[in-house]
Amino acid sequence: MFSKKIPMYGLMIALAMILSYVESIIPMHFAVPGMKLGLANIVVIIALYKLGTKDAFILSIFRIVLVGLTFGNLYSMVYSLAGGLLSCLVMILSKRMKSFSMVGVSVLGGISHNIGQILVAMFVVNSTNLIYYLPVLLISGIVTGILIGLLGAELVKRIKI
Amino acid sequence: MALKRNDIILTAVLLIIAVAAVAFMTINRTNGGNVVVSVDGKEYKSLPLNKDTTLEIENLDGGINTLVIEDGYVHMEDANCPDKLCTYQKAIHYKGETIVCLPNKVLVTVESDEEKQLDAVAD
């Protein structure tokens, strides 16, 4: 029922916004603009496993736009959208493949978030030089992906929706 | 949800690739000789790293970035873009390192001396 989802969505988005704020305090953008830990991804992955594909996708868009409007600017939002949407798509597909558990899906989500961001950055400045930063970003994406996956798995076990 | 073997393989492979790439790039990095600034994909100005300079980069939309070359390092001193992320990026001097300002579409790269001699200098 849709009415049951509204409070759930509200909670998830609020959580995503808080996590994004925490992320923005941690200084990661000394190397590449927009490099983020990807903590808010936990909301998307929980939604993916508890609510469903469509909800995860909608939540993804909602949280990127709202966080972008609140904490960021138009450029950071476009950038975030590229990473976030690619990440969501990859997670949906890899979940469907059933060969990975939540941790694997989360790791794939994390690295595709980074890849999406670098691709957009390379497109905006019209240069392939930025790919220099991808390996460093990937390491952080993988580690965060693992942590989010483990945490998410525990949460999904205990949350009653 | 238990950890599957595929997860461990995936993570290990990705980590090994990423760490190897970082190690490879760190070992092979060479000192740069020139700073190349491009705006919206087109070369704007090229400057030597060994001369202390301050450069104001202007783009079509009124964006202004202030680039400083000092003691062989390049950094973005100031910019009028909304997030100023470019000013937080650390000073660069190795070949291939970059400083980027996405809103103003500015890209600052460090290149080595030999390459520069083949290109025409845009002044």
XYZ file of C-alpha atoms in Angstrom:
284
model
C 0.000 0.000 0.000
C 1.391 3.349 -0.937
C 0.337 5.070 2.276
C 2.562 2.746 4.260
C 5.496 3.774 2.178
C 5.321 7.490 2.810
C 6.668 7.395 6.380
C 9.237 4.842 5.308
C 10.417 7.071 2.476
C 10.505 10.019 4.833
C 12.673 8.156 7.316
C 15.009 6.888 4.645
C 15.489 10.259 3.035
C 16.038 11.923 6.401
C 18.668 9.323 7.204
C 20.303 9.818 3.823
C 20.457 13.563 4.375
C 22.056 13.235 7.776
C 24.606 10.788 6.407
C 25.358 13.135 3.519
C 25.911 15.951 5.963
C 28.299 13.820 8.000
C 30.085 12.915 4.784
C 30.488 16.537 3.824
C 32.303 17.279 7.064
C 34.874 14.576 6.496
C 37.494 16.143 4.226
C 37.843 13.832 1.258
C 37.771 16.322 -1.547
C 41.412 17.270 -1.425
C 42.220 15.044 -4.351
C 39.176 15.069 -6.579
C 36.158 17.326 -6.401
C 33.097 15.584 -5.113
C 34.883 12.545 -3.758
C 32.545 11.162 -1.174
C 32.497 8.218 1.170
C 29.119 7.122 -0.090
C 27.611 6.553 3.341
C 24.160 7.542 2.183
C 24.213 4.530 -0.078
C 23.161 2.420 2.852
C 19.688 3.855 2.451
C 19.516 2.794 -1.169
C 20.709 -0.708 -0.498
C 18.346 -1.256 2.409
C 15.504 0.003 0.242
C 16.623 -2.333 -2.512
C 16.486 -5.389 -0.280
C 13.486 -4.455 1.843
C 11.221 -2.371 -0.344
C 12.039 -3.235 -3.913
C 13.756 -2.092 -7.059
C 11.407 0.733 -7.948
C 11.489 2.180 -4.442
C 15.261 2.022 -4.303
C 15.498 3.892 -7.574
C 12.985 6.553 -6.560
C 14.680 6.997 -3.197
C 17.998 7.346 -4.961
C 16.778 10.224 -7.062
C 14.951 11.872 -4.180
C 17.908 11.857 -1.863
C 20.348 13.123 -4.482
C 18.097 16.000 -5.459
C 17.196 16.961 -1.898
C 20.758 16.710 -0.626
C 21.932 18.646 -3.647
C 19.419 21.416 -3.016
C 20.165 21.595 0.690
C 23.896 21.179 0.958
C 25.202 21.499 -2.533
C 24.782 23.397 -5.723
C 23.681 22.627 -9.250
C 27.073 21.272 -10.297
C 27.489 18.963 -7.350
C 23.981 17.666 -8.002
C 24.663 16.750 -11.621
C 27.846 15.107 -10.539
C 26.077 13.223 -7.749
C 23.292 12.169 -10.076
C 25.736 10.586 -12.485
C 27.410 8.576 -9.766
C 24.249 7.828 -7.851
C 22.149 6.669 -10.778
C 24.874 4.489 -12.222
C 25.433 3.065 -8.775
C 21.737 2.336 -8.274
C 21.466 0.674 -11.680
C 24.500 -1.484 -11.089
C 23.189 -2.534 -7.692
C 19.784 -3.434 -9.103
C 21.389 -5.524 -11.836
C 23.878 -7.255 -9.578
C 21.218 -8.070 -7.025
C 19.206 -9.678 -9.780
C 22.150 -11.846 -10.790
C 22.030 -13.521 -7.390
C 25.711 -14.397 -7.382
C 26.570 -11.769 -4.790
C 25.394 -11.120 -1.297
C 24.620 -7.647 -0.038
C 28.308 -6.929 0.478
C 29.167 -7.666 -3.132
C 26.267 -5.586 -4.381
C 27.330 -2.734 -2.133
C 30.941 -2.886 -3.351
C 29.787 -2.812 -6.960
C 27.524 0.098 -6.100
C 30.398 1.933 -4.487
C 32.803 1.584 -7.372
C 30.212 2.460 -9.984
C 29.432 5.600 -8.013
C 33.082 6.611 -8.299
C 33.301 5.633 -11.948
C 30.171 7.604 -12.768
C 31.551 10.693 -11.072
C 34.904 10.502 -12.824
C 33.238 9.994 -16.188
C 31.105 13.098 -15.749
C 34.080 15.124 -14.540
C 36.098 14.016 -17.555
C 33.231 15.007 -19.794
C 32.791 18.434 -18.225
C 36.437 19.469 -18.473
C 36.911 17.612 -21.753
C 39.952 15.683 -20.705
C 40.975 12.119 -19.944
C 43.610 13.209 -17.435
C 41.247 12.826 -14.507
C 41.292 9.063 -14.780
C 44.546 9.334 -12.880
C 42.427 9.605 -9.729
C 40.261 6.576 -10.298
C 42.421 3.985 -8.475
C 42.525 6.032 -5.295
C 38.787 6.640 -5.458
C 38.178 2.970 -6.074
C 39.969 1.957 -2.909
C 37.774 4.177 -0.808
C 34.713 3.064 -2.763
C 35.503 -0.587 -2.177
C 36.196 -0.201 1.532
C 33.075 1.862 2.117
C 31.113 -0.613 0.029
C 32.214 -3.468 2.252
C 31.308 -1.622 5.432
C 27.950 -0.474 4.117
C 27.203 -3.972 2.876
C 27.959 -5.575 6.227
C 26.050 -2.944 8.157
C 23.144 -3.096 5.753
C 22.936 -6.863 6.013
C 22.627 -6.641 9.781
C 20.009 -3.910 9.572
C 17.927 -5.728 7.002
C 17.800 -8.725 9.285
C 16.400 -6.678 12.131
C 14.155 -4.055 10.540
C 10.514 -4.989 10.263
C 8.831 -3.390 7.308
C 22.682 -12.801 4.500
C 25.896 -14.750 4.479
C 29.011 -13.640 2.680
C 29.281 -15.602 -0.507
C 32.510 -16.702 -2.082
C 31.817 -14.451 -5.066
C 31.854 -11.415 -2.834
C 35.284 -12.221 -1.503
C 36.652 -12.900 -4.975
C 35.140 -9.697 -6.339
C 36.409 -7.538 -3.502
C 39.866 -9.076 -3.499
C 40.289 -8.696 -7.259
C 39.090 -5.102 -7.245
C 41.283 -4.186 -4.299
C 44.339 -5.779 -5.858
C 43.773 -3.957 -9.128
C 43.214 -0.625 -7.406
C 46.188 -0.929 -5.061
C 48.419 -2.109 -7.883
C 47.345 0.843 -9.998
C 48.084 3.289 -7.204
C 51.475 1.684 -6.540
C 52.311 1.701 -10.244
C 51.427 5.353 -10.604
C 53.304 6.330 -7.469
C 56.479 4.559 -8.530
C 56.369 5.916 -12.046
C 55.593 9.485 -11.320
C 57.929 12.010 -12.808
C 58.459 15.593 -11.929
C 56.654 17.946 -14.206
C 58.081 20.832 -16.125
C 55.083 22.776 -17.291
C 51.662 23.713 -16.105
C 48.957 23.572 -18.745
C 45.668 25.286 -18.110
C 42.687 24.421 -20.239
C 39.241 25.949 -20.153
C 36.309 23.961 -21.517
C 38.668 21.553 -23.184
C 40.695 24.126 -25.064
C 44.211 25.047 -24.069
C 44.271 28.423 -22.416
C 47.801 28.968 -21.236
C 50.988 27.090 -20.566
C 53.481 28.137 -17.930
C 56.759 26.741 -16.629
C 56.749 25.271 -13.145
C 60.033 26.767 -12.134
C 58.928 30.384 -12.337
C 56.750 31.767 -9.543
C 53.626 33.187 -11.155
C 50.084 34.163 -10.422
C 47.575 33.637 -13.183
C 43.990 34.805 -13.408
C 41.988 32.378 -15.497
C 38.859 33.821 -17.033
C 36.207 31.859 -18.808
C 33.238 32.888 -20.929
C 30.680 32.744 -18.127
C 32.516 35.213 -15.959
C 34.256 32.572 -13.918
C 37.584 33.594 -12.482
C 40.147 31.208 -11.026
C 43.384 32.378 -9.491
C 46.252 29.982 -10.053
C 49.525 30.299 -8.180
C 52.829 28.702 -9.093
C 55.234 28.828 -6.205
C 58.432 26.897 -5.428
C 57.690 24.377 -8.140
C 54.159 23.641 -6.927
C 50.846 24.705 -8.401
C 47.665 25.337 -6.518
C 44.414 27.200 -6.936
C 44.463 30.189 -4.670
C 40.962 31.423 -5.203
C 37.944 31.041 -7.429
C 34.492 32.511 -7.797
C 32.762 29.190 -8.321
C 30.005 28.172 -5.875
C 31.840 25.372 -4.096
C 35.508 26.432 -4.278
C 36.504 22.770 -4.138
C 39.365 23.564 -6.479
C 40.983 25.724 -3.801
C 41.038 22.791 -1.380
C 42.804 20.444 -3.712
C 46.382 19.922 -2.724
C 49.283 21.556 -4.555
C 50.515 19.496 -7.453
C 53.840 19.100 -9.200
C 54.052 15.582 -10.595
C 53.308 14.872 -14.217
C 49.701 13.858 -14.679
C 48.380 15.437 -11.502
C 45.468 17.783 -11.975
C 43.452 20.473 -10.306
C 39.910 20.780 -11.489
C 37.205 23.394 -11.215
C 34.078 21.804 -12.612
C 31.723 24.790 -12.458
C 34.189 26.964 -14.366
C 35.331 24.062 -16.512
C 38.957 24.716 -15.698
C 41.543 21.969 -15.769
C 45.105 22.484 -14.616
C 47.575 19.744 -15.545
C 51.249 19.208 -15.024
C 53.174 18.011 -18.046
C 56.778 17.168 -18.583
C 59.211 19.351 -20.489
C 59.787 17.143 -23.519
C 56.140 17.076 -24.564
C 55.806 20.817 -24.482
C 58.464 21.433 -27.062
C 56.415 19.708 -29.711
C 53.227 21.690 -29.182
C 52.544 25.204 -30.279
C 52.290 27.437 -27.274
C 48.980 29.246 -26.978
C 49.690 32.682 -25.671
